[in-house]
PDB file of C-alpha atoms in Angstrom:
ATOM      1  CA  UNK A   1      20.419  12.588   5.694  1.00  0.00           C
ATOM      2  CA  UNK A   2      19.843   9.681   7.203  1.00  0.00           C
ATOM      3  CA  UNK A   3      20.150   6.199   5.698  1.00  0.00           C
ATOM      4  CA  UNK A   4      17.215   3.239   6.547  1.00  0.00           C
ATOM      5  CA  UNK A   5      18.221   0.230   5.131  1.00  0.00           C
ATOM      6  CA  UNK A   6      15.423  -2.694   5.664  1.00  0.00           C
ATOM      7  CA  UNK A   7      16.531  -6.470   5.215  1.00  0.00           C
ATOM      8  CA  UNK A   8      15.658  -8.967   3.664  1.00  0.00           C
ATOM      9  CA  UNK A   9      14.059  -6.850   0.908  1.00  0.00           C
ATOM     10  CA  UNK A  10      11.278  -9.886   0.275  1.00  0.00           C
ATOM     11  CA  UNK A  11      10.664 -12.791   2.573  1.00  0.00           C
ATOM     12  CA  UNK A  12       8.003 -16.004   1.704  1.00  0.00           C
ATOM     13  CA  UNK A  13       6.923 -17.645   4.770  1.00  0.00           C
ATOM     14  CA  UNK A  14       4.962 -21.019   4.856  1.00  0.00           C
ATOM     15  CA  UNK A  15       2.107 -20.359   7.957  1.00  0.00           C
ATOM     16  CA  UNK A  16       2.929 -21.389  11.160  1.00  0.00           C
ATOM     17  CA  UNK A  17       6.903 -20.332  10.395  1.00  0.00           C
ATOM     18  CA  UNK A  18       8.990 -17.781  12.615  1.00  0.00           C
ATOM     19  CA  UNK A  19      10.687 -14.704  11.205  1.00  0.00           C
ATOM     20  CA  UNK A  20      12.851 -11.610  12.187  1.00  0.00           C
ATOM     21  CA  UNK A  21      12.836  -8.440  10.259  1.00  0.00           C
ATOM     22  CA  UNK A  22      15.599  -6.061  10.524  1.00  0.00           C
ATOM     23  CA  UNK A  23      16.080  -1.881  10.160  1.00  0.00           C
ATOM     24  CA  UNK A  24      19.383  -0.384  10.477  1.00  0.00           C
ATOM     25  CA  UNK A  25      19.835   2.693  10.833  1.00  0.00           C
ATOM     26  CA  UNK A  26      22.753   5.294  10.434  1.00  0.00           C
ATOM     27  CA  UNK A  27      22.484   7.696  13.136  1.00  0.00           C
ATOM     28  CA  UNK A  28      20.955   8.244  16.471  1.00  0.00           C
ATOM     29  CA  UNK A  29      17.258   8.923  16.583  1.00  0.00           C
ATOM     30  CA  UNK A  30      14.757   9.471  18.887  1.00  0.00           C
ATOM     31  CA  UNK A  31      11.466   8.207  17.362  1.00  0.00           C
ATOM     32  CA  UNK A  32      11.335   4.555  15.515  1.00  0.00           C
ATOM     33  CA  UNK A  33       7.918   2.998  14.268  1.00  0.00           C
ATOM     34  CA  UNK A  34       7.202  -0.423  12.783  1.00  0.00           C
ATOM     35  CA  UNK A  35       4.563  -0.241  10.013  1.00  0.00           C
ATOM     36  CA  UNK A  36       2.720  -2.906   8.215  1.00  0.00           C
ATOM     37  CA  UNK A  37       1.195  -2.011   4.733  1.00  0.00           C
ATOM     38  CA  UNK A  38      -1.463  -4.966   4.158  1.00  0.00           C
ATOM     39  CA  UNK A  39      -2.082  -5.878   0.059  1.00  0.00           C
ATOM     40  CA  UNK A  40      -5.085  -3.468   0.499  1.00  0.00           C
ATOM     41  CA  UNK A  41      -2.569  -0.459   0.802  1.00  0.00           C
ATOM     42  CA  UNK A  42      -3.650   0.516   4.473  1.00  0.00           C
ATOM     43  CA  UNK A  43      -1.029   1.421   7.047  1.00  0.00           C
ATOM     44  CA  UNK A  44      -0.697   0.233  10.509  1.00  0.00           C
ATOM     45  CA  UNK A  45       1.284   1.042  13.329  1.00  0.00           C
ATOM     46  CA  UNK A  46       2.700  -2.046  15.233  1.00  0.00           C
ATOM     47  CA  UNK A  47       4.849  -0.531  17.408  1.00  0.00           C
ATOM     48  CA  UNK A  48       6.554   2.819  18.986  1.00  0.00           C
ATOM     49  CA  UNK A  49       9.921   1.407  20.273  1.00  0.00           C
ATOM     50  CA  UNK A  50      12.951   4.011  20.296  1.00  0.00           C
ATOM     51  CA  UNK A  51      14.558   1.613  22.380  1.00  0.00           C
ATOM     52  CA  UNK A  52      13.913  -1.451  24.566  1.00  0.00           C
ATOM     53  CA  UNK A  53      11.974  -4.615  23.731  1.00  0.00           C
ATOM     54  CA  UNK A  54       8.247  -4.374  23.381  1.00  0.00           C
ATOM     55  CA  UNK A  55       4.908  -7.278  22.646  1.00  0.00           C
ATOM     56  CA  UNK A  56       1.776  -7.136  21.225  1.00  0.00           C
ATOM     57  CA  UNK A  57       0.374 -10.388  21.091  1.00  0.00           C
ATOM     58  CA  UNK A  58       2.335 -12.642  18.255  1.00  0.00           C
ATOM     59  CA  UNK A  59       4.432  -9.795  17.297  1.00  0.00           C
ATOM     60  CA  UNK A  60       7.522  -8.136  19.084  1.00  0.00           C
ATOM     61  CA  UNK A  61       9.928  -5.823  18.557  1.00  0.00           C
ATOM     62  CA  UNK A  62      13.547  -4.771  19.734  1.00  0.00           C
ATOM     63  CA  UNK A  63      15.729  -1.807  19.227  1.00  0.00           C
ATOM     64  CA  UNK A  64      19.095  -1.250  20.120  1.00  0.00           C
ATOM     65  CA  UNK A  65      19.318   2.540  20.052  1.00  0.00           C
ATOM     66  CA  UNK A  66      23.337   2.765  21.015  1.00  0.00           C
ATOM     67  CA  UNK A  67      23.862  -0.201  17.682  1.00  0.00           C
ATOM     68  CA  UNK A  68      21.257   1.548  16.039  1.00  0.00           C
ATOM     69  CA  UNK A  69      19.217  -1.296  14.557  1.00  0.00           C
ATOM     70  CA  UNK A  70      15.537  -3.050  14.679  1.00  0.00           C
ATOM     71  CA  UNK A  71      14.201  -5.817  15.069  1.00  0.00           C
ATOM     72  CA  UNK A  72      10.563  -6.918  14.222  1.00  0.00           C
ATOM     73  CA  UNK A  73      10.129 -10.670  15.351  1.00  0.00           C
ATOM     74  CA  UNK A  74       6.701 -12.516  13.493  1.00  0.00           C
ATOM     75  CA  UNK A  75       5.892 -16.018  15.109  1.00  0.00           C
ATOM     76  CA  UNK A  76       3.460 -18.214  14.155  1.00  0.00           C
ATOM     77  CA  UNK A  77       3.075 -16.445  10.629  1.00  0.00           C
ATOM     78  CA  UNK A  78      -0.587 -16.196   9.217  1.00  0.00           C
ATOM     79  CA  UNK A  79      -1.675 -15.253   6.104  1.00  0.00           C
ATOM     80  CA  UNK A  80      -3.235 -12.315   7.133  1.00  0.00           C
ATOM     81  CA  UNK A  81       0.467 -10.936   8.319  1.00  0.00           C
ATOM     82  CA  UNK A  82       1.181 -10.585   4.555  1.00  0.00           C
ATOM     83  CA  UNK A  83       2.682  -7.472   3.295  1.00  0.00           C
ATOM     84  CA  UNK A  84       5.037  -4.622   3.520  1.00  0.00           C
ATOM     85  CA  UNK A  85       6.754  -3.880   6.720  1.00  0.00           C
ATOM     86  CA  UNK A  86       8.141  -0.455   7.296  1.00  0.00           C
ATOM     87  CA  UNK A  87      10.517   0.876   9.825  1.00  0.00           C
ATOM     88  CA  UNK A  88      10.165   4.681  10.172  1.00  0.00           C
ATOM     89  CA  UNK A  89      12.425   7.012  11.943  1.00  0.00           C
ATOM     90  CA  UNK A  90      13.006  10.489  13.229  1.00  0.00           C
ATOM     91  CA  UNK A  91      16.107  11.972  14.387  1.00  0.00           C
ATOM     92  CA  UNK A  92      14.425  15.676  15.635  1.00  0.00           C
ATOM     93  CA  UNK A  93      11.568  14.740  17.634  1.00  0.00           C
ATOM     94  CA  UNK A  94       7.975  12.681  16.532  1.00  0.00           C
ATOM     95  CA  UNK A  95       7.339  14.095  13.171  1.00  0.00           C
ATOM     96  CA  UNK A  96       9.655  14.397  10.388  1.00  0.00           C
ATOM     97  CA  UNK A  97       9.312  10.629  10.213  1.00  0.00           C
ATOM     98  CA  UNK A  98      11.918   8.866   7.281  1.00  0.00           C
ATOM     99  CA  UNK A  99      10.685   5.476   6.211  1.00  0.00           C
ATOM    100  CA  UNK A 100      13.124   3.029   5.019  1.00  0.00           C
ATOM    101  CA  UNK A 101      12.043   0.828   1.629  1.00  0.00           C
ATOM    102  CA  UNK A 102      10.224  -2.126   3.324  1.00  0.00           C
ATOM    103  CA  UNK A 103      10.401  -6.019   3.515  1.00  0.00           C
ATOM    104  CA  UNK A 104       8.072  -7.956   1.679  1.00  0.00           C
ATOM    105  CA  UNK A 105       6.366 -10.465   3.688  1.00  0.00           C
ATOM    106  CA  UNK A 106       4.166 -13.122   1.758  1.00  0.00           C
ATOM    107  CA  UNK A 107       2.627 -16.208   4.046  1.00  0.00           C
ATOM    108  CA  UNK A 108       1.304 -18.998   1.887  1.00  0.00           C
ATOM    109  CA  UNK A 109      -0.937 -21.596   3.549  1.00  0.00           C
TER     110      UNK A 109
ATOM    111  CA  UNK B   1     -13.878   5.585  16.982  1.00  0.00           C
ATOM    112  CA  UNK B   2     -13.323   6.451  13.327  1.00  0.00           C
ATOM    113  CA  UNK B   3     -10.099   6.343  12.359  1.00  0.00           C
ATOM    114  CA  UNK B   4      -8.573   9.018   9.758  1.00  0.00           C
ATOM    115  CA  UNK B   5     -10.940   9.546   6.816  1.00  0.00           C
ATOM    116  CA  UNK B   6      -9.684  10.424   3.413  1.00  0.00           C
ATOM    117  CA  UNK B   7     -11.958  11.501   0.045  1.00  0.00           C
ATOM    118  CA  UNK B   8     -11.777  10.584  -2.272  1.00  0.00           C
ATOM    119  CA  UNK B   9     -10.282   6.978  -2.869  1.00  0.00           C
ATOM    120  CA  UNK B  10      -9.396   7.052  -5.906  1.00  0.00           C
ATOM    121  CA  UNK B  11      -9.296  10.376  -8.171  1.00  0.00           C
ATOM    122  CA  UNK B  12      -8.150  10.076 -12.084  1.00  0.00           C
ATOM    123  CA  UNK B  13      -8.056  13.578 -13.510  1.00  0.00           C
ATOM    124  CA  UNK B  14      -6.569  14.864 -17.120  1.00  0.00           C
ATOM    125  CA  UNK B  15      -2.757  16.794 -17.039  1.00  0.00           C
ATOM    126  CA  UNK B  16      -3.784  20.157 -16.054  1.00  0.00           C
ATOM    127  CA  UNK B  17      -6.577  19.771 -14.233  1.00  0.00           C
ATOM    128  CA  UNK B  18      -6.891  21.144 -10.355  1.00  0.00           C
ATOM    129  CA  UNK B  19      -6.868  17.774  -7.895  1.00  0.00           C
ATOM    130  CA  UNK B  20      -8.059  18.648  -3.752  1.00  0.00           C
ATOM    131  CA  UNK B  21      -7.331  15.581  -1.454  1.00  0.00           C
ATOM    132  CA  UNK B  22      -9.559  15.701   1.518  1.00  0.00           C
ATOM    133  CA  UNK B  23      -8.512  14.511   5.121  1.00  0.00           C
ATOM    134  CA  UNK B  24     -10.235  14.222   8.574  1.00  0.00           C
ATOM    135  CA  UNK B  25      -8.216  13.241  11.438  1.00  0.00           C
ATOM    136  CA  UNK B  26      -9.363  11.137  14.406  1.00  0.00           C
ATOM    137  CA  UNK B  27     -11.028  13.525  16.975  1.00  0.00           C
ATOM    138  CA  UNK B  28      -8.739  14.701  19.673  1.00  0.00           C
ATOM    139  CA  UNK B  29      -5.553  14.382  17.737  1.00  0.00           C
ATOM    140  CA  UNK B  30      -3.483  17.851  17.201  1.00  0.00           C
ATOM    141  CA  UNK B  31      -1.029  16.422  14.395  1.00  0.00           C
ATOM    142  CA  UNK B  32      -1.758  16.303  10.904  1.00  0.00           C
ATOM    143  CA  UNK B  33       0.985  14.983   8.173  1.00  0.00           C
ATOM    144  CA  UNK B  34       0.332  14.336   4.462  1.00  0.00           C
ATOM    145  CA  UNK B  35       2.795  11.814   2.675  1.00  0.00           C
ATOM    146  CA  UNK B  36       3.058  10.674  -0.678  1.00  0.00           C
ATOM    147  CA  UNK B  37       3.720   6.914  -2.069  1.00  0.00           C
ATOM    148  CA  UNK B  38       5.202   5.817  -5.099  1.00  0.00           C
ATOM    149  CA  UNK B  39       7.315   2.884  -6.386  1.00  0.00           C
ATOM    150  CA  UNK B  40      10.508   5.362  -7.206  1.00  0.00           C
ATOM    151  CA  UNK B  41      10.763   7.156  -3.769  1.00  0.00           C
ATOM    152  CA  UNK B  42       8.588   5.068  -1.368  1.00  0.00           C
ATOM    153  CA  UNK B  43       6.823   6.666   1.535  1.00  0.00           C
ATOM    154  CA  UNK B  44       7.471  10.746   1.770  1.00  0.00           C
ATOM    155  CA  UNK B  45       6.544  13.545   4.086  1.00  0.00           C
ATOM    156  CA  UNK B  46       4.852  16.033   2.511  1.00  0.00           C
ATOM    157  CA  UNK B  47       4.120  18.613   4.996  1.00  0.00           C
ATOM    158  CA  UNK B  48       2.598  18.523   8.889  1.00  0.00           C
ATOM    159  CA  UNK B  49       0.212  20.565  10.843  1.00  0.00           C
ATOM    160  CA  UNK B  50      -0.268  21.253  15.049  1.00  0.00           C
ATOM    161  CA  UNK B  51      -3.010  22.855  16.175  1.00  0.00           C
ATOM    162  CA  UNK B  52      -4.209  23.981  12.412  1.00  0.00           C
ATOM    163  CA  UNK B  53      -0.838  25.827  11.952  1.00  0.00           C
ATOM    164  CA  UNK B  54       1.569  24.015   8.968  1.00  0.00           C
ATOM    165  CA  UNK B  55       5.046  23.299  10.343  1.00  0.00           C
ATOM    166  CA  UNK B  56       7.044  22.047   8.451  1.00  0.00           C
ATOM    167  CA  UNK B  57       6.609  22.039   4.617  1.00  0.00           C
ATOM    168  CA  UNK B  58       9.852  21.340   3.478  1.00  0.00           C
ATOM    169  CA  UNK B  59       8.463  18.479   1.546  1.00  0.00           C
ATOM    170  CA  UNK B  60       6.105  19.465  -0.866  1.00  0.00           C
ATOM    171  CA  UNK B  61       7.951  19.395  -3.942  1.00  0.00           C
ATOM    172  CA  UNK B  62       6.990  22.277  -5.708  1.00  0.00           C
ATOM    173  CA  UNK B  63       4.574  24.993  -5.709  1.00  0.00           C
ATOM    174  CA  UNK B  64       1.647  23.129  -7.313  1.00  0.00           C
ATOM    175  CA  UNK B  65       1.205  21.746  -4.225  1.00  0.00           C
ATOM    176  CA  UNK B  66      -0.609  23.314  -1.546  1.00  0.00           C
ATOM    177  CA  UNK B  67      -1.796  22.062   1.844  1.00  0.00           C
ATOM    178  CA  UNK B  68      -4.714  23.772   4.385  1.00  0.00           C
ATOM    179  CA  UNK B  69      -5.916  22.938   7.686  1.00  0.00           C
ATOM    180  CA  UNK B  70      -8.973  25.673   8.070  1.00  0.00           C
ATOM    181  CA  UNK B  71      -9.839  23.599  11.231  1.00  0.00           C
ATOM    182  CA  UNK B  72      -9.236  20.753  13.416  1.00  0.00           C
ATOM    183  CA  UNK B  73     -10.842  18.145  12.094  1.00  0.00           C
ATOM    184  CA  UNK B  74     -10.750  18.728   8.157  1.00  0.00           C
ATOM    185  CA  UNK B  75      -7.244  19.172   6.016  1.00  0.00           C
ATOM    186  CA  UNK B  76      -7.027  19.700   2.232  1.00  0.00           C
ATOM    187  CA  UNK B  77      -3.778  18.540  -0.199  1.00  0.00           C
ATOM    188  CA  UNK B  78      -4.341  21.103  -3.288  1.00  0.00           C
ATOM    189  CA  UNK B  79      -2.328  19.968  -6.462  1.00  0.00           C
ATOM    190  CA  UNK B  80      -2.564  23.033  -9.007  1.00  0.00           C
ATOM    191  CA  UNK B  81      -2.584  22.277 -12.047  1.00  0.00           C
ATOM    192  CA  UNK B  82      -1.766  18.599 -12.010  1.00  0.00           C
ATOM    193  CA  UNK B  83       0.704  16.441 -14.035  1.00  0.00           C
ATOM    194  CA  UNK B  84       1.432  12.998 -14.428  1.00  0.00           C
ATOM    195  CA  UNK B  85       4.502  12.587 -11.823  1.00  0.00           C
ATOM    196  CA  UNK B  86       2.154  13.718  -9.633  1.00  0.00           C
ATOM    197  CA  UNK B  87       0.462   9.973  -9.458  1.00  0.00           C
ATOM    198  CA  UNK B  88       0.913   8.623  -6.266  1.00  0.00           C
ATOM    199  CA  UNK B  89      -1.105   7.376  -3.122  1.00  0.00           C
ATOM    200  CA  UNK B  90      -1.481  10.236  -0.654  1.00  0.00           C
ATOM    201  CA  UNK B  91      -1.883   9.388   2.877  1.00  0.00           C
ATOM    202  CA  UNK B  92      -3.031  11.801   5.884  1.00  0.00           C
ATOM    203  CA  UNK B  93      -2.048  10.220   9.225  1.00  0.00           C
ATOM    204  CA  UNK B  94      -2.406  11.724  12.388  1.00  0.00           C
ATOM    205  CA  UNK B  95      -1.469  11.703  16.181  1.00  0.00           C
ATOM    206  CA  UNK B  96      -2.166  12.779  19.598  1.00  0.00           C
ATOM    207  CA  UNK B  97       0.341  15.428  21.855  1.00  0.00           C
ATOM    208  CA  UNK B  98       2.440  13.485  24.347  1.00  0.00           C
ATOM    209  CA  UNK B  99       1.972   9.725  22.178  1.00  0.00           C
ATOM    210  CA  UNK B 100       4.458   9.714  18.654  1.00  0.00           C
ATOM    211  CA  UNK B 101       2.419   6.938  17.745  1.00  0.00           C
ATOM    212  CA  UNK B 102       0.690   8.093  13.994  1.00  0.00           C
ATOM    213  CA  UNK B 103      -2.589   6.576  12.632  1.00  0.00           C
ATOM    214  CA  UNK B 104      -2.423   6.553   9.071  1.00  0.00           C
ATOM    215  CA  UNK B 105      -5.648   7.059   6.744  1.00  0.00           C
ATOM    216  CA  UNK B 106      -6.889   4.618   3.401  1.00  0.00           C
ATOM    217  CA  UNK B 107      -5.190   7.028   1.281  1.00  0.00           C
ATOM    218  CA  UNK B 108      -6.136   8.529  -2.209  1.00  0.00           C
ATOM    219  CA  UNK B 109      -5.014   6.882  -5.213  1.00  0.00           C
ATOM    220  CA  UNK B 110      -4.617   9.876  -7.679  1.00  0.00           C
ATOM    221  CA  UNK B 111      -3.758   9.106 -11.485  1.00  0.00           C
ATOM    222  CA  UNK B 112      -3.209  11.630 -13.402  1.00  0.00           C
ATOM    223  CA  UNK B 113      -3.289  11.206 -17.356  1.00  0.00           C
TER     224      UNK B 113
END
């Protein structure tokens, strides 16, 4: 099947720092989600982005389908963006989604 | 709108015992997946639903485990009887035709002793 690796595994950010967050994958898909998982355990959907560049407000995201890889950029780092980020991808369609093992993220004031 | 609701929270039940996980999806949506955390395996798919029919099932890991969708807007995760492996957070999400985008629940934090 296919292989998600996430990198770095665990990342601790002072506030107000930049960071990139990367998925590889090893094979072409056709669906690819960025999750966050905040210390409370809830799941969030950042972004749909199979390919192209996308932005949602301090938060942005790039894949390169045809390298097959990820990238989840986080400026201006707040506590409140502490936790587990998640890349998630399908190969078939929308649904048999394949998370990888996460980064992370901890933001100290 | 209310997002995807999931009874109960938290669940501890004795080895043996019958467990039902409870899910309502947000209004409108027509996909319904289950997954399963844990620290050994991470984030799984357990089975999905459209339109109240199961699709794929190719998840569930054995046949203690059984998932229902009697209607559109209520799901059940059936774990029968129960053992301790079977601890895990279980999260519903689901989505909308024509958007991949999925909208995951609280999740149930099951212990099973």
């Amino acid at each position: 099947g296919i292989q998600v690796e996430q990198s770095p595994p665990d990342l601790i950010l002072q506030e107000g720092a930049n960071s990139t967050l990367r998925c590889n994958f090893s094979d072409s898909v056709n669906n690819l989600q960025w999750f966050h998982q905040n210390p409370w355990g809830q799941l969030i959907n950042l972004f749909y982005i199979p390919s192209g560049t996308k932005q949602n407000g301090r938060l942005s995201a790039t894949t390169v389908a045809t390298e097959r890889y990820s990238l989840l950029y986080i400026s201006s780092s707040q506590t409140t963006d502490s936790g587990v980020y998640f890349c998630a991808v399908d190969q078939t369609g929308a649904n048999n989604l394949f998370f990888g093992t996460g980064t992370r993220l901890t933001v100290i004031p | 709108d209310a997002g995807v609701i999931q009874s109960p929270r938290h669940e501890v039940t004795e080895m043996g015992q019958e467990v039902t996980l409870r899910c309502k999806p947000i209004s409108g949506h027509d996909y319904l997946f289950w997954y399963r955390q844990t620290m050994m395996r991470g984030l799984e798919l357990l089975i999905y639903f459209n339109n109240n029919v199961p699709i794929d099932d190719s998840g569930m890991p054995e046949d203690r485990f059984s998932a229902k969708m009697p209607n559109a807007s209520f799901s059940t995760l059936k774990i029968q009887p129960s053992e301790p492996r079977d601890s895990a957070v279980y999260f519903c999400a689901s989505r909308t035709s024509g958007r991949y985008e999925q909208y995951f629940g609280p999740g149930t934090r099951l212990t099973v002793t």
